[in-house]
Amino acid sequence: MKKIAVLTSGGDAPGMNTAIRAVVRRALFKELDVYGVQYGLKGLIRGEFISMDLGSVGDIIHRGGTILQSTRCEEFKTYEGQQQAIAQLQEVGIEGLIIIGGDGSFKAAKKLTEQGLPTIGIPATIDNDITGTEYSIGFDTAVNTAVEAIDKIRDTAVSHERTYVIEVMGRDAGDIALWAGMCTGAESIIIPEVGYDPMDVINRVKQGAERGKMHSIIVAAEGVGKGMEIGEMIKKETGFDTKVSILGHLQRGGSPTAFDRMISSQMGAKAVDLLIEGEKGMMVGLKNGRLIHLSFEEATKEKHKIDLDIYDLARSLSI
Ligand code: ADP
Ligand code: F6P
């Protein structure tokens, strides 16, 4: 293998830049030519390649977002789109591709491998919902961002004796809500994997008030009910001063934590090494804290499971 390319795809995540840097620097260290594909899979179809050197990934190790930009691309789901991408790669002589993204992007990566282009995936999504790895790049930063925001909201919640519903990201996955809720002592954590009983949420708020605690924090993943609706319901049923705060996309940005930088650096280098070793159709992952690789099929076949022990523990600690 002499020439490889790297792209970012799907929702961005803090640490993507660190991973791009690791891919580029490891590839150059191993004397490969390396290209960046701009605008994700859309850019692949359009042939938007840029040659990367040591300097092109300088000063990005600590930056959120992705210097290569990221897109979602419906056209890539078609056979014609995939063939067009392969033709663009062949024209430049690129023999291997690294895709940094989520499980949607790995479906695309699997198709490329099946059509003859060796592809390796690096898991990056703040939702941390890729089954084949216990960690996806961006989650630690997103959780820390949410925790910092919720701590601040708690300050004002205590001052004004208010109940706050805080909606965090996670359309189909409750990991951010679970971790942020646990780490901020939320009275209730609402996640799609468990669903929620409105009366349980209300009772927990009322129980707190009965023992003199006049502020409450409820952390809800965006995927289950809407923060606004939950807030309205609590206000109606308890009469307590209730506010809603939607953290939204601020959880997707910001400087990656040390943990995200460490994992991104390791996964980026490992992805390059796998291509050199002749591996294809594989995702880099983390298991028991160690780097592994497994097929895209294996990595995405089951639905992501949440750690219900943490959920139960959080409930028992916030009575
Ligand atoms: P993520 O990678 O963060 O999960 P998406 O689910 O939005 O993000 O997927 C990113 C992109 O991957 C999509 O916009 C599309 O271009 C491509 N993709 C998703 N599913 C498929 C599929 N079944 N076949 C080919 N490409 C796909
Ligand atoms: O990155 C994952 C995620 O943040 C989900 O939690 C969320 O629903 C989704 O992306 C929103 O992404 P966008 O606003 O870019 O469509």
CSV table of N, CA and C in Angstrom, one decimal, residues 142-289:
chain,number,residue,atom,x,y,z
A,142,ALA,N,-18.1,15.3,25.3
A,142,ALA,CA,-19.5,15.7,25.3
A,142,ALA,C,-20.1,15.6,26.7
A,143,VAL,N,-19.7,14.5,27.4
A,143,VAL,CA,-20.2,14.3,28.8
A,143,VAL,C,-19.7,15.4,29.7
A,144,ASN,N,-18.4,15.7,29.5
A,144,ASN,CA,-17.8,16.8,30.4
A,144,ASN,C,-18.5,18.1,30.1
A,145,THR,N,-18.8,18.4,28.8
A,145,THR,CA,-19.5,19.7,28.5
A,145,THR,C,-20.8,19.7,29.2
A,146,ALA,N,-21.5,18.6,29.1
A,146,ALA,CA,-22.9,18.5,29.7
A,146,ALA,C,-22.8,18.7,31.2
A,147,VAL,N,-21.9,18.0,31.8
A,147,VAL,CA,-21.7,18.1,33.3
A,147,VAL,C,-21.4,19.5,33.7
A,148,GLU,N,-20.5,20.2,33.0
A,148,GLU,CA,-20.2,21.6,33.3
A,148,GLU,C,-21.4,22.5,33.2
A,149,ALA,N,-22.2,22.3,32.2
A,149,ALA,CA,-23.4,23.1,32.0
A,149,ALA,C,-24.4,22.8,33.1
A,150,ILE,N,-24.6,21.5,33.4
A,150,ILE,CA,-25.6,21.2,34.4
A,150,ILE,C,-25.2,21.7,35.8
A,151,ASP,N,-23.9,21.6,36.1
A,151,ASP,CA,-23.4,22.2,37.4
A,151,ASP,C,-23.8,23.6,37.5
A,152,LYS,N,-23.6,24.4,36.4
A,152,LYS,CA,-24.0,25.8,36.4
A,152,LYS,C,-25.5,26.0,36.6
A,153,ILE,N,-26.2,25.2,36.0
A,153,ILE,CA,-27.7,25.3,36.1
A,153,ILE,C,-28.1,24.9,37.5
A,154,ARG,N,-27.4,24.0,38.1
A,154,ARG,CA,-27.7,23.6,39.5
A,154,ARG,C,-27.5,24.8,40.5
A,155,ASP,N,-26.5,25.6,40.2
A,155,ASP,CA,-26.2,26.8,41.1
A,155,ASP,C,-27.5,27.7,41.1
A,156,THR,N,-28.0,28.0,39.9
A,156,THR,CA,-29.2,28.9,39.9
A,156,THR,C,-30.4,28.2,40.3
A,157,ALA,N,-30.5,26.8,40.1
A,157,ALA,CA,-31.7,26.1,40.6
A,157,ALA,C,-31.8,26.1,42.1
A,158,VAL,N,-30.6,26.0,42.8
A,158,VAL,CA,-30.6,26.1,44.2
A,158,VAL,C,-31.0,27.5,44.7
A,159,SER,N,-30.4,28.5,44.1
A,159,SER,CA,-30.7,29.9,44.5
A,159,SER,C,-32.2,30.2,44.4
A,160,HIS,N,-32.8,29.7,43.4
A,160,HIS,CA,-34.2,30.1,43.1
A,160,HIS,C,-35.2,29.0,43.4
A,161,GLU,N,-34.7,27.9,44.0
A,161,GLU,CA,-35.6,26.8,44.4
A,161,GLU,C,-36.5,26.3,43.2
A,162,ARG,N,-35.8,26.0,42.1
A,162,ARG,CA,-36.4,25.6,40.9
A,162,ARG,C,-36.2,24.2,40.5
A,163,THR,N,-37.1,23.6,39.7
A,163,THR,CA,-36.9,22.3,39.1
A,163,THR,C,-36.4,22.6,37.7
A,164,TYR,N,-35.4,21.9,37.3
A,164,TYR,CA,-34.9,22.0,35.9
A,164,TYR,C,-34.9,20.7,35.1
A,165,VAL,N,-35.5,20.8,34.0
A,165,VAL,CA,-35.3,19.6,33.0
A,165,VAL,C,-34.3,20.0,32.0
A,166,ILE,N,-33.2,19.2,32.0
A,166,ILE,CA,-32.1,19.5,31.0
A,166,ILE,C,-32.1,18.4,29.9
A,167,GLU,N,-32.3,18.9,28.7
A,167,GLU,CA,-32.3,17.9,27.6
A,167,GLU,C,-30.9,17.9,27.0
A,168,VAL,N,-30.4,16.6,26.9
A,168,VAL,CA,-29.1,16.5,26.4
A,168,VAL,C,-29.2,15.7,25.0
A,169,MET,N,-28.1,15.6,24.3
A,169,MET,CA,-28.2,14.9,23.0
A,169,MET,C,-28.3,13.4,23.2
A,170,GLY,N,-28.7,12.7,22.1
A,170,GLY,CA,-28.8,11.3,22.1
A,170,GLY,C,-30.2,10.9,21.5
A,171,ARG,N,-30.3,10.9,20.2
A,171,ARG,CA,-31.6,10.6,19.6
A,171,ARG,C,-32.0,9.2,19.9
A,172,ASP,N,-31.1,8.2,19.7
A,172,ASP,CA,-31.5,6.8,20.0
A,172,ASP,C,-30.7,6.2,21.2
A,173,ALA,N,-29.8,7.0,21.8
A,173,ALA,CA,-28.9,6.5,22.8
A,173,ALA,C,-28.9,7.3,24.0
A,174,GLY,N,-29.0,6.7,25.2
A,174,GLY,CA,-29.0,7.5,26.4
A,174,GLY,C,-27.7,7.6,27.2
A,175,ASP,N,-26.6,7.3,26.6
A,175,ASP,CA,-25.3,7.3,27.3
A,175,ASP,C,-25.0,8.7,27.9
A,176,ILE,N,-25.1,9.7,27.0
A,176,ILE,CA,-24.8,11.1,27.5
A,176,ILE,C,-25.7,11.4,28.7
A,177,ALA,N,-27.0,11.1,28.6
A,177,ALA,CA,-27.9,11.5,29.7
A,177,ALA,C,-27.5,10.7,30.9
A,178,LEU,N,-27.2,9.4,30.7
A,178,LEU,CA,-26.9,8.5,31.9
A,178,LEU,C,-25.6,9.0,32.6
A,179,TRP,N,-24.6,9.3,31.9
A,179,TRP,CA,-23.3,9.7,32.5
A,179,TRP,C,-23.5,11.1,33.1
A,180,ALA,N,-24.1,12.0,32.3
A,180,ALA,CA,-24.2,13.4,32.8
A,180,ALA,C,-25.2,13.4,34.0
A,181,GLY,N,-26.2,12.6,34.0
A,181,GLY,CA,-27.2,12.5,35.1
A,181,GLY,C,-26.5,12.0,36.4
A,182,MET,N,-25.8,10.9,36.2
A,182,MET,CA,-25.1,10.3,37.3
A,182,MET,C,-24.1,11.3,37.9
A,183,CYS,N,-23.3,11.9,37.1
A,183,CYS,CA,-22.2,12.8,37.5
A,183,CYS,C,-22.7,14.1,38.1
A,184,THR,N,-24.0,14.4,37.9
A,184,THR,CA,-24.5,15.7,38.4
A,184,THR,C,-25.6,15.4,39.5
A,185,GLY,N,-25.8,14.2,39.9
A,185,GLY,CA,-26.7,13.8,40.9
A,185,GLY,C,-28.2,14.1,40.5
A,186,ALA,N,-28.5,13.9,39.3
A,186,ALA,CA,-29.9,14.2,38.8
A,186,ALA,C,-30.9,13.3,39.6
A,187,GLU,N,-32.0,13.9,39.9
A,187,GLU,CA,-33.1,13.1,40.6
A,187,GLU,C,-33.7,12.1,39.7
A,188,SER,N,-33.8,12.4,38.4
A,188,SER,CA,-34.3,11.5,37.4
A,188,SER,C,-33.5,11.5,36.1
A,189,ILE,N,-33.2,10.4,35.5
A,189,ILE,CA,-32.5,10.3,34.3
A,189,ILE,C,-33.5,9.6,33.3
A,190,ILE,N,-33.7,10.3,32.2
A,190,ILE,CA,-34.7,9.8,31.2
A,190,ILE,C,-34.0,9.4,30.0
A,191,ILE,N,-34.0,8.1,29.6
A,191,ILE,CA,-33.3,7.6,28.5
A,191,ILE,C,-34.1,6.7,27.6
A,192,PRO,N,-33.9,6.7,26.3
A,192,PRO,CA,-34.7,5.9,25.4
A,192,PRO,C,-34.7,4.4,25.6
A,193,GLU,N,-33.6,3.9,26.1
A,193,GLU,CA,-33.5,2.5,26.4
A,193,GLU,C,-34.4,2.0,27.5
A,194,VAL,N,-34.8,2.9,28.3
A,194,VAL,CA,-35.7,2.5,29.5
A,194,VAL,C,-37.1,3.1,29.3
A,195,GLY,N,-37.1,4.3,28.7
A,195,GLY,CA,-38.4,5.0,28.6
A,195,GLY,C,-38.7,5.6,30.0
A,196,TYR,N,-39.9,6.2,30.2
A,196,TYR,CA,-40.1,6.8,31.5
A,196,TYR,C,-41.6,6.8,31.9
A,197,ASP,N,-41.8,6.8,33.2
A,197,ASP,CA,-43.1,6.8,33.7
A,197,ASP,C,-43.3,8.2,34.3
A,198,PRO,N,-44.1,9.1,33.7
A,198,PRO,CA,-44.3,10.4,34.2
A,198,PRO,C,-44.5,10.5,35.7
A,199,MET,N,-45.3,9.6,36.2
A,199,MET,CA,-45.6,9.6,37.7
A,199,MET,C,-44.4,9.4,38.5
A,200,ASP,N,-43.5,8.6,38.0
A,200,ASP,CA,-42.3,8.3,38.8
A,200,ASP,C,-41.4,9.6,38.8
A,201,VAL,N,-41.3,10.3,37.7
A,201,VAL,CA,-40.5,11.5,37.7
A,201,VAL,C,-41.2,12.5,38.7
A,202,ILE,N,-42.5,12.7,38.6
A,202,ILE,CA,-43.2,13.6,39.5
A,202,ILE,C,-43.0,13.2,40.9
A,203,ASN,N,-43.2,12.0,41.2
A,203,ASN,CA,-43.0,11.5,42.6
A,203,ASN,C,-41.6,11.8,43.2
A,204,ARG,N,-40.6,11.6,42.3
A,204,ARG,CA,-39.3,11.8,42.8
A,204,ARG,C,-39.0,13.3,43.1
A,205,VAL,N,-39.6,14.2,42.3
A,205,VAL,CA,-39.5,15.6,42.6
A,205,VAL,C,-40.2,15.9,43.9
A,206,LYS,N,-41.5,15.4,44.0
A,206,LYS,CA,-42.3,15.7,45.2
A,206,LYS,C,-41.6,15.1,46.5
A,207,GLN,N,-41.0,13.9,46.4
A,207,GLN,CA,-40.4,13.3,47.6
A,207,GLN,C,-39.2,14.2,48.0
A,208,GLY,N,-38.5,14.7,47.1
A,208,GLY,CA,-37.4,15.7,47.4
A,208,GLY,C,-37.9,16.9,48.2
A,209,ALA,N,-39.0,17.4,47.7
A,209,ALA,CA,-39.6,18.6,48.3
A,209,ALA,C,-40.1,18.3,49.7
A,210,GLU,N,-40.6,17.1,49.9
A,210,GLU,CA,-41.1,16.7,51.2
A,210,GLU,C,-40.0,16.7,52.3
A,211,ARG,N,-38.8,16.4,51.8
A,211,ARG,CA,-37.8,16.4,52.9
A,211,ARG,C,-37.0,17.7,52.8
A,212,GLY,N,-37.6,18.7,52.2
A,212,GLY,CA,-37.0,20.1,52.2
A,212,GLY,C,-36.1,20.5,51.1
A,213,LYS,N,-36.0,19.6,50.1
A,213,LYS,CA,-35.1,19.9,49.0
A,213,LYS,C,-35.9,20.6,47.9
A,214,MET,N,-35.8,21.9,47.7
A,214,MET,CA,-36.6,22.6,46.9
A,214,MET,C,-36.1,22.8,45.4
A,215,HIS,N,-35.0,22.1,45.1
A,215,HIS,CA,-34.6,22.2,43.7
A,215,HIS,C,-34.4,20.7,43.2
A,216,SER,N,-34.6,20.6,41.9
A,216,SER,CA,-34.5,19.2,41.4
A,216,SER,C,-33.8,19.3,40.0
A,217,ILE,N,-33.1,18.3,39.6
A,217,ILE,CA,-32.5,18.3,38.3
A,217,ILE,C,-33.0,17.0,37.6
A,218,ILE,N,-33.5,17.1,36.4
A,218,ILE,CA,-34.0,15.9,35.6
A,218,ILE,C,-33.2,16.0,34.3
A,219,VAL,N,-32.4,15.0,34.0
A,219,VAL,CA,-31.7,15.0,32.8
A,219,VAL,C,-32.4,14.0,31.8
A,220,ALA,N,-32.7,14.5,30.6
A,220,ALA,CA,-33.5,13.7,29.6
A,220,ALA,C,-32.7,13.7,28.3
A,221,ALA,N,-32.6,12.5,27.8
A,221,ALA,CA,-32.0,12.4,26.4
A,221,ALA,C,-33.0,12.9,25.4
A,222,GLU,N,-32.6,13.5,24.4
A,222,GLU,CA,-33.5,14.1,23.4
A,222,GLU,C,-34.4,13.1,22.7
A,223,GLY,N,-34.0,11.8,22.8
A,223,GLY,CA,-34.7,10.8,22.0
A,223,GLY,C,-35.9,10.3,22.7
A,224,VAL,N,-36.2,10.7,24.0
A,224,VAL,CA,-37.3,10.2,24.7
A,224,VAL,C,-38.1,11.3,25.3
A,225,GLY,N,-39.3,11.6,24.7
A,225,GLY,CA,-40.1,12.7,25.1
A,225,GLY,C,-39.3,14.0,24.8
A,226,LYS,N,-39.8,15.1,24.9
A,226,LYS,CA,-39.1,16.4,24.7
A,226,LYS,C,-39.0,17.1,26.0
A,227,GLY,N,-37.8,17.7,26.2
A,227,GLY,CA,-37.6,18.4,27.4
A,227,GLY,C,-38.8,19.4,27.8
A,228,MET,N,-39.2,20.1,26.8
A,228,MET,CA,-40.3,21.1,27.0
A,228,MET,C,-41.6,20.4,27.5
A,229,GLU,N,-41.9,19.3,26.9
A,229,GLU,CA,-43.1,18.6,27.3
A,229,GLU,C,-43.0,18.0,28.8
A,230,ILE,N,-41.8,17.5,29.1
A,230,ILE,CA,-41.6,17.0,30.4
A,230,ILE,C,-41.7,18.1,31.4
A,231,GLY,N,-41.1,19.2,31.1
A,231,GLY,CA,-41.1,20.4,32.0
A,231,GLY,C,-42.5,20.9,32.2
A,232,GLU,N,-43.3,21.0,31.1
A,232,GLU,CA,-44.7,21.4,31.3
A,232,GLU,C,-45.5,20.4,32.2
A,233,MET,N,-45.3,19.1,32.0
A,233,MET,CA,-46.0,18.1,32.8
A,233,MET,C,-45.6,18.3,34.3
A,234,ILE,N,-44.4,18.5,34.6
A,234,ILE,CA,-43.9,18.6,36.0
A,234,ILE,C,-44.6,19.9,36.6
A,235,LYS,N,-44.6,20.9,35.8
A,235,LYS,CA,-45.1,22.2,36.3
A,235,LYS,C,-46.6,22.0,36.6
A,236,LYS,N,-47.3,21.4,35.7
A,236,LYS,CA,-48.8,21.2,35.8
A,236,LYS,C,-49.1,20.3,37.1
A,237,GLU,N,-48.3,19.2,37.2
A,237,GLU,CA,-48.6,18.2,38.3
A,237,GLU,C,-48.1,18.6,39.6
A,238,THR,N,-47.1,19.5,39.7
A,238,THR,CA,-46.5,19.8,41.0
A,238,THR,C,-46.8,21.3,41.4
A,239,GLY,N,-46.9,22.1,40.4
A,239,GLY,CA,-47.0,23.5,40.7
A,239,GLY,C,-45.7,24.2,41.0
A,240,PHE,N,-44.6,23.4,40.9
A,240,PHE,CA,-43.3,23.9,41.2
A,240,PHE,C,-42.8,24.8,40.1
A,241,ASP,N,-42.0,25.8,40.4
A,241,ASP,CA,-41.3,26.6,39.4
A,241,ASP,C,-40.4,25.8,38.6
A,242,THR,N,-40.7,25.5,37.3
A,242,THR,CA,-40.0,24.5,36.5
A,242,THR,C,-39.5,25.2,35.2
A,243,LYS,N,-38.2,25.0,35.0
A,243,LYS,CA,-37.6,25.5,33.8
A,243,LYS,C,-37.0,24.4,32.9
A,244,VAL,N,-36.8,24.7,31.7
A,244,VAL,CA,-36.3,23.7,30.7
A,244,VAL,C,-35.0,24.3,30.1
A,245,SER,N,-34.0,23.5,30.0
A,245,SER,CA,-32.8,23.9,29.3
A,245,SER,C,-32.4,22.9,28.3
A,246,ILE,N,-32.2,23.3,27.0
A,246,ILE,CA,-31.8,22.3,26.0
A,246,ILE,C,-30.4,22.6,25.6
A,247,LEU,N,-29.5,21.6,25.9
A,247,LEU,CA,-28.1,21.9,25.7
A,247,LEU,C,-27.7,21.9,24.2
A,248,GLY,N,-28.3,21.0,23.5
A,248,GLY,CA,-28.1,21.0,22.0
A,248,GLY,C,-26.7,20.8,21.5
A,249,HIS,N,-26.4,21.5,20.4
A,249,HIS,CA,-25.2,21.2,19.7
A,249,HIS,C,-23.9,21.7,20.4
A,250,LEU,N,-24.0,22.4,21.4
A,250,LEU,CA,-22.8,22.8,22.1
A,250,LEU,C,-22.1,21.6,22.6
A,251,GLN,N,-22.8,20.5,22.8
A,251,GLN,CA,-22.2,19.2,23.2
A,251,GLN,C,-21.4,18.6,22.1
A,252,ARG,N,-21.5,19.0,20.9
A,252,ARG,CA,-20.8,18.4,19.8
A,252,ARG,C,-19.4,19.1,19.5
A,253,GLY,N,-19.3,20.3,20.1
A,253,GLY,CA,-18.1,21.1,19.9
A,253,GLY,C,-17.1,21.1,21.0
A,254,GLY,N,-16.1,21.9,20.9
A,254,GLY,CA,-15.2,22.2,22.0
A,254,GLY,C,-13.9,21.3,21.9
A,255,SER,N,-12.9,21.7,22.7
A,255,SER,CA,-11.6,21.1,22.7
A,255,SER,C,-11.7,19.7,23.3
A,256,PRO,N,-11.2,18.7,22.6
A,256,PRO,CA,-11.3,17.3,23.1
A,256,PRO,C,-10.6,17.1,24.5
A,257,THR,N,-11.1,16.3,25.4
A,257,THR,CA,-10.5,16.1,26.6
A,257,THR,C,-9.2,15.3,26.4
A,258,ALA,N,-8.4,15.1,27.4
A,258,ALA,CA,-7.2,14.3,27.3
A,258,ALA,C,-7.5,12.9,26.9
A,259,PHE,N,-8.6,12.4,27.5
A,259,PHE,CA,-9.0,11.0,27.2
A,259,PHE,C,-9.3,10.9,25.7
A,260,ASP,N,-10.1,11.8,25.2
A,260,ASP,CA,-10.5,11.7,23.8
A,260,ASP,C,-9.2,11.9,22.9
A,261,ARG,N,-8.3,12.7,23.3
A,261,ARG,CA,-7.1,12.9,22.5
A,261,ARG,C,-6.2,11.6,22.5
A,262,MET,N,-6.2,11.0,23.6
A,262,MET,CA,-5.4,9.7,23.8
A,262,MET,C,-6.0,8.6,22.9
A,263,ILE,N,-7.3,8.4,23.0
A,263,ILE,CA,-8.0,7.4,22.2
A,263,ILE,C,-7.9,7.7,20.7
A,264,SER,N,-8.1,8.9,20.4
A,264,SER,CA,-8.1,9.3,18.9
A,264,SER,C,-6.7,9.1,18.3
A,265,SER,N,-5.7,9.4,19.1
A,265,SER,CA,-4.3,9.2,18.6
A,265,SER,C,-4.0,7.7,18.4
A,266,GLN,N,-4.5,6.9,19.4
A,266,GLN,CA,-4.2,5.5,19.3
A,266,GLN,C,-5.0,4.9,18.1
A,267,MET,N,-6.3,5.2,18.1
A,267,MET,CA,-7.1,4.6,17.0
A,267,MET,C,-6.7,5.1,15.6
A,268,GLY,N,-6.3,6.3,15.5
A,268,GLY,CA,-5.8,6.8,14.2
A,268,GLY,C,-4.6,6.0,13.7
A,269,ALA,N,-3.6,5.9,14.6
A,269,ALA,CA,-2.4,5.1,14.2
A,269,ALA,C,-2.7,3.7,13.9
A,270,LYS,N,-3.6,3.1,14.7
A,270,LYS,CA,-3.9,1.7,14.5
A,270,LYS,C,-4.6,1.4,13.2
A,271,ALA,N,-5.5,2.4,12.8
A,271,ALA,CA,-6.2,2.3,11.5
A,271,ALA,C,-5.2,2.2,10.3
A,272,VAL,N,-4.2,3.0,10.4
A,272,VAL,CA,-3.2,3.0,9.3
A,272,VAL,C,-2.4,1.7,9.3
A,273,ASP,N,-2.0,1.2,10.5
A,273,ASP,CA,-1.3,0.0,10.6
A,273,ASP,C,-2.1,-1.2,10.1
A,274,LEU,N,-3.4,-1.2,10.3
A,274,LEU,CA,-4.3,-2.2,9.8
A,274,LEU,C,-4.3,-2.2,8.3
A,275,LEU,N,-4.4,-1.1,7.7
A,275,LEU,CA,-4.3,-1.0,6.2
A,275,LEU,C,-3.0,-1.6,5.7
A,276,ILE,N,-1.9,-1.2,6.3
A,276,ILE,CA,-0.6,-1.6,5.9
A,276,ILE,C,-0.5,-3.2,6.0
A,277,GLU,N,-1.1,-3.7,7.1
A,277,GLU,CA,-1.1,-5.2,7.3
A,277,GLU,C,-2.0,-5.9,6.3
A,278,GLY,N,-2.8,-5.2,5.5
A,278,GLY,CA,-3.6,-5.8,4.5
A,278,GLY,C,-5.0,-6.1,5.0
A,279,GLU,N,-5.4,-5.5,6.2
A,279,GLU,CA,-6.8,-5.7,6.7
A,279,GLU,C,-7.7,-4.8,5.9
A,280,LYS,N,-9.0,-5.2,5.9
A,280,LYS,CA,-10.0,-4.4,5.2
A,280,LYS,C,-11.4,-4.7,5.8
A,281,GLY,N,-12.3,-3.8,5.7
A,281,GLY,CA,-13.7,-4.0,6.2
A,281,GLY,C,-13.7,-4.2,7.7
A,282,MET,N,-12.8,-3.5,8.4
A,282,MET,CA,-12.6,-3.6,9.9
A,282,MET,C,-12.8,-2.2,10.5
A,283,MET,N,-13.3,-2.3,11.8
A,283,MET,CA,-13.4,-1.1,12.6
A,283,MET,C,-12.4,-1.3,13.8
A,284,VAL,N,-11.8,-0.2,14.1
A,284,VAL,CA,-10.9,-0.2,15.3
A,284,VAL,C,-11.9,0.0,16.5
A,285,GLY,N,-11.6,-0.6,17.6
A,285,GLY,CA,-12.5,-0.5,18.7
A,285,GLY,C,-11.7,-0.5,20.0
A,286,LEU,N,-12.4,-0.4,21.1
A,286,LEU,CA,-11.8,-0.5,22.4
A,286,LEU,C,-12.6,-1.6,23.2
A,287,LYS,N,-11.8,-2.5,23.8
A,287,LYS,CA,-12.5,-3.6,24.6
A,287,LYS,C,-11.6,-3.8,25.9
A,288,ASN,N,-12.2,-3.7,27.0
A,288,ASN,CA,-11.5,-3.8,28.3
A,288,ASN,C,-10.3,-2.8,28.3
A,289,GLY,N,-10.5,-1.6,27.7
A,289,GLY,CA,-9.5,-0.6,27.7
A,289,GLY,C,-8.4,-0.8,26.7
